[in-house]
Amino acid sequence: MLLVPVLAVAAATVDPAALGLSTTPGFLHLVPFRLAAGIGALAVGLVFAAALLLPRPTRPWIRATAAAVMVAVGLAHGGIAVSRGWSGADLPGRADVTVVSFNTLLGEADPAAIAGLVAGAGGQMVALPETTRRRAQQVVDRLAADSLHFQLFTGSDGPGAGQTTSLLLRSDLGAYRQVEAPFMLLGAVRAVPVSGRGPTLVAVHPGSPTPDIGYDHWAQYVATAVAQCTGTSDAVVAGDFNATVDHAPMTDLGRCRDAATEAGRGPRGPGRRPRRRRSPRPSTTCWWTDPASGCSAPGPCTSRAATTAR
């Protein structure tokens, strides 16, 4: 009967990575929306439960089973979301490094607003996916006017802002130099300290899970982004990952840590949004720190367009 596969699919959404489904179309797009999925499943379960109250319901055991499965799925999604935290308060202690990540949507965001976000957050490492060097330089210039000086590095995987990512590093981090970054389709920047002391800092933007890019290619690009941390003994990685920790390429971070998970702020925790000319599309933005790094203070990791992490 049709209800059986429907209930099986619903149950599979709880942990699709364990079943090898987190990179499968449909499942991969549902994964980031656990709270919505949980509410939807609970609503369906309650409908089936209410149907049991009808006079002489047909096949009551089917309705009871469906209600139990859907309520269990809803509670599982909700439990996972809640366990990852809802805190929006700053963490106690000193921040080793403050990271700001903001997808500017082809550079449409106002440079003054971005500069205000960075200055207000005390940002030291700033990842700007979909931002050309020219646009990023405008941000740097505005910050310099406030006596905040940044190095600027840019990496492109193709023509235009859509395949370009910029990285801003504040002068108090020390002098950095750009080294080759792997191909991720939408741009990546990798910088290492000139002195040889300090973390490798990387801004990434792997391709998104769309039919034109290809779902297998998307998974490979995300895995490449993850490797920027797992393959380096001391690194901070920030940007628009187009994935969450529930997608297979990000389920094993090795010695690295997801900032939001460590802080108990969940995969869609609070972000800070500057004013902008247009609203950039939602994008999963995370950063990790390696336990070996001195930059291991976790902060929010969100699917909003702008993120501040300390």
XYZ file of C-alpha atoms in Angstrom:
310
model
C 0.000 0.000 0.000
C 1.112 3.581 -0.690
C 1.183 4.571 2.973
C 4.069 2.223 3.791
C 6.680 3.821 1.493
C 5.475 7.284 2.505
C 6.055 6.478 6.178
C 9.434 4.924 5.326
C 10.526 8.063 3.483
C 9.374 10.215 6.399
C 11.384 8.114 8.841
C 14.432 8.295 6.569
C 14.478 12.091 6.804
C 15.582 11.870 10.445
C 19.093 10.650 9.545
C 19.432 10.444 5.767
C 23.234 10.418 5.941
C 23.180 7.079 7.789
C 21.145 5.637 4.927
C 23.283 7.232 2.223
C 20.467 9.584 1.232
C 21.742 12.985 2.401
C 23.157 13.740 -1.059
C 20.032 12.523 -2.845
C 17.744 15.205 -4.340
C 14.770 15.812 -2.084
C 16.459 14.528 1.035
C 19.437 16.869 0.656
C 17.137 19.855 0.277
C 15.014 18.881 3.291
C 17.950 18.287 5.637
C 18.553 21.965 6.535
C 14.936 22.481 7.585
C 14.625 20.135 10.558
C 12.319 22.335 12.580
C 9.900 22.800 9.689
C 10.064 19.080 8.906
C 9.369 18.255 12.542
C 6.376 20.564 12.736
C 5.009 19.167 9.483
C 5.417 15.571 10.630
C 3.721 16.309 13.950
C 0.830 17.988 12.158
C 0.323 14.954 9.902
C 0.568 12.646 12.899
C -2.087 14.609 14.741
C -4.373 14.417 11.710
C -4.078 10.628 11.686
C -4.647 10.548 15.447
C -7.723 12.738 15.113
C -9.060 10.380 12.458
C -9.159 7.660 15.113
C -11.803 9.668 16.930
C -14.224 9.427 14.032
C -17.154 7.060 14.567
C -16.264 3.593 13.340
C -12.967 4.485 11.638
C -11.891 2.087 8.903
C -8.640 0.223 9.517
C -7.872 1.974 12.799
C -4.574 0.118 13.202
C -3.266 1.729 10.000
C -4.185 5.195 11.231
C -2.714 4.482 14.650
C 0.535 3.233 13.090
C 0.749 6.249 10.785
C 0.086 8.615 13.673
C 2.757 6.974 15.837
C 5.384 7.026 13.058
C 4.746 10.645 12.076
C 4.710 11.861 15.693
C 7.966 9.964 16.337
C 9.539 11.528 13.220
C 8.388 14.988 14.285
C 9.728 14.569 17.808
C 13.041 13.253 16.451
C 13.504 16.270 14.184
C 12.503 18.627 16.967
C 14.772 16.911 19.457
C 17.776 17.196 17.149
C 17.063 20.862 16.479
C 16.646 21.662 20.182
C 19.735 19.662 21.183
C 21.831 21.847 18.918
C 20.814 24.902 20.870
C 19.001 28.181 20.477
C 21.300 30.525 22.360
C 21.908 33.935 20.874
C 24.027 35.336 23.706
C 27.761 35.861 23.461
C 29.902 33.118 24.934
C 31.959 33.889 28.036
C 35.707 34.301 27.776
C 38.048 35.974 25.328
C 37.643 35.456 21.597
C 40.874 34.287 19.941
C 39.598 35.395 16.550
C 36.346 36.893 15.337
C 35.096 35.671 11.975
C 32.485 37.380 9.826
C 31.072 35.616 6.773
C 28.711 37.277 4.323
C 27.549 36.175 0.868
C 27.059 39.482 -0.958
C 24.963 37.941 -3.769
C 27.085 38.930 -6.767
C 28.372 41.981 -4.920
C 24.922 43.567 -4.601
C 25.316 44.249 -0.883
C 26.239 47.790 0.119
C 29.998 48.009 0.946
C 29.251 50.544 3.667
C 26.812 48.130 5.332
C 29.344 45.293 5.173
C 32.036 47.522 6.642
C 29.643 48.504 9.416
C 28.927 44.858 10.161
C 32.631 44.018 10.313
C 33.498 47.022 12.456
C 30.577 46.470 14.819
C 31.442 42.806 15.291
C 35.153 43.442 15.683
C 35.759 41.125 12.729
C 39.306 39.985 12.091
C 38.716 37.380 9.392
C 36.052 38.276 6.833
C 34.881 35.789 4.179
C 32.961 37.369 1.292
C 31.630 34.842 -1.232
C 30.400 36.234 -4.563
C 32.529 39.339 -4.104
C 35.030 40.632 -6.655
C 38.321 42.192 -5.654
C 37.020 45.605 -6.708
C 33.948 45.326 -4.480
C 35.953 43.912 -1.578
C 38.437 46.774 -1.931
C 35.575 49.207 -1.399
C 34.863 47.469 1.912
C 38.552 47.609 2.851
C 38.709 51.316 2.036
C 35.699 52.086 4.210
C 37.181 50.122 7.084
C 40.504 51.945 6.653
C 38.647 55.230 7.016
C 37.741 54.000 10.510
C 41.390 53.095 11.196
C 40.713 49.376 10.681
C 43.299 47.996 8.279
C 42.832 44.736 6.374
C 44.782 42.674 3.881
C 42.714 41.637 0.871
C 42.963 38.348 -1.005
C 40.709 37.154 -3.824
C 40.262 33.813 -5.572
C 38.218 33.059 -8.695
C 37.119 29.808 -10.298
C 35.623 31.580 -13.297
C 34.531 34.953 -14.661
C 32.306 37.289 -12.693
C 31.376 37.795 -9.065
C 29.411 34.550 -8.871
C 32.607 32.513 -9.052
C 34.762 34.822 -6.963
C 35.404 34.790 -3.225
C 37.317 37.423 -1.238
C 39.031 37.187 2.134
C 39.823 40.148 4.401
C 42.307 39.750 7.264
C 42.773 42.425 9.891
C 46.305 43.666 10.486
C 46.415 42.456 14.109
C 46.411 38.869 12.834
C 49.842 39.500 11.359
C 51.052 39.426 7.782
C 49.550 36.726 5.555
C 50.275 35.598 2.027
C 47.952 33.905 -0.428
C 48.667 30.353 -1.559
C 46.897 28.173 -4.106
C 43.390 27.076 -3.187
C 41.590 24.086 -4.720
C 38.850 24.424 -7.307
C 35.369 24.632 -5.757
C 33.492 26.183 -8.706
C 32.444 29.381 -6.915
C 35.809 30.531 -5.598
C 38.113 29.886 -2.660
C 40.947 31.762 -0.975
C 43.668 30.242 1.181
C 46.139 32.341 3.151
C 49.025 31.346 5.427
C 51.015 33.445 7.926
C 54.227 34.876 6.526
C 56.005 34.112 9.788
C 54.888 30.483 9.704
C 53.193 30.925 13.084
C 49.433 31.058 13.235
C 46.451 29.332 11.630
C 45.829 28.896 7.941
C 42.766 30.984 7.062
C 40.471 29.894 4.253
C 37.343 31.351 2.650
C 35.304 28.880 0.615
C 32.251 28.732 -1.634
C 31.657 25.272 -3.099
C 29.076 24.793 -5.838
C 25.439 24.446 -4.835
C 23.233 21.314 -5.107
C 21.448 22.066 -8.370
C 20.831 19.938 -11.472
C 23.005 22.122 -13.691
C 26.004 21.745 -11.379
C 25.283 18.104 -10.623
C 24.658 16.578 -7.224
C 27.777 14.399 -7.338
C 29.879 17.427 -8.222
C 28.269 19.408 -5.401
C 29.196 16.702 -2.890
C 32.780 16.690 -4.186
C 33.061 20.462 -3.897
C 31.749 20.418 -0.318
C 34.168 17.605 0.567
C 36.984 19.738 -0.848
C 35.898 22.621 1.380
C 35.865 20.321 4.417
C 39.353 19.107 3.539
C 40.666 22.644 3.936
C 40.277 22.105 7.671
C 40.667 18.350 8.086
C 43.793 18.329 5.941
C 45.477 21.145 7.868
C 46.760 20.878 11.434
C 45.817 24.461 12.290
C 43.078 26.180 10.298
C 39.970 28.328 10.358
C 37.594 27.891 7.423
C 34.667 30.197 6.710
C 32.270 30.894 3.873
C 29.158 29.702 2.112
C 29.353 25.919 2.224
C 26.008 25.198 0.546
C 25.667 22.299 2.995
C 25.062 21.514 6.659
C 26.590 19.118 9.169
C 23.748 16.707 8.325
C 24.962 16.293 4.733
C 27.364 13.394 4.202
C 30.376 15.477 3.093
C 30.225 17.363 6.401
C 29.289 14.617 8.851
C 32.922 13.707 9.563
C 34.983 16.783 10.426
C 37.856 14.790 11.892
C 39.761 16.897 14.407
C 37.928 20.029 13.297
C 34.859 21.419 15.006
C 31.722 23.091 13.747
C 31.482 26.415 15.543
C 27.710 26.402 16.022
C 27.624 22.835 17.310
C 30.362 23.581 19.837
C 28.529 26.700 20.985
C 25.161 24.963 21.200
C 23.585 27.353 18.748
C 22.264 24.940 16.154
C 22.769 24.813 12.382
C 20.462 27.781 11.811
C 21.353 29.985 14.748
C 21.299 33.781 14.973
C 23.149 35.827 12.392
C 23.647 39.544 11.978
C 22.263 41.169 8.855
C 23.488 44.532 7.614
C 21.297 46.700 5.429
C 21.829 45.933 1.762
C 20.598 46.900 -1.657
C 19.049 43.509 -2.181
C 18.482 40.601 0.112
C 20.994 37.844 -0.649
C 19.502 34.372 -0.862
C 19.742 32.181 2.242
C 22.983 30.243 2.327
C 24.541 27.855 4.784
C 27.497 29.627 6.313
C 29.778 27.851 8.753
C 33.312 27.962 10.042
C 35.418 25.440 11.855
C 38.473 25.591 14.024
C 40.957 22.837 14.533
C 41.469 21.878 18.195
C 45.207 22.329 17.632
C 44.608 25.950 16.722
C 44.719 28.859 19.104
C 41.546 30.046 17.361
C 39.188 27.545 18.897
C 36.485 29.812 20.267
C 33.185 28.694 18.711
C 30.364 30.972 17.657
C 27.168 30.974 15.595
C 26.941 29.103 12.333
C 23.851 29.885 10.346
C 22.022 29.547 7.094
C 21.459 33.263 6.930
C 23.328 35.535 4.589
C 25.555 37.022 7.273
C 27.274 35.315 10.199
C 29.474 36.511 13.020
C 31.530 33.908 14.860
C 33.916 34.336 17.764
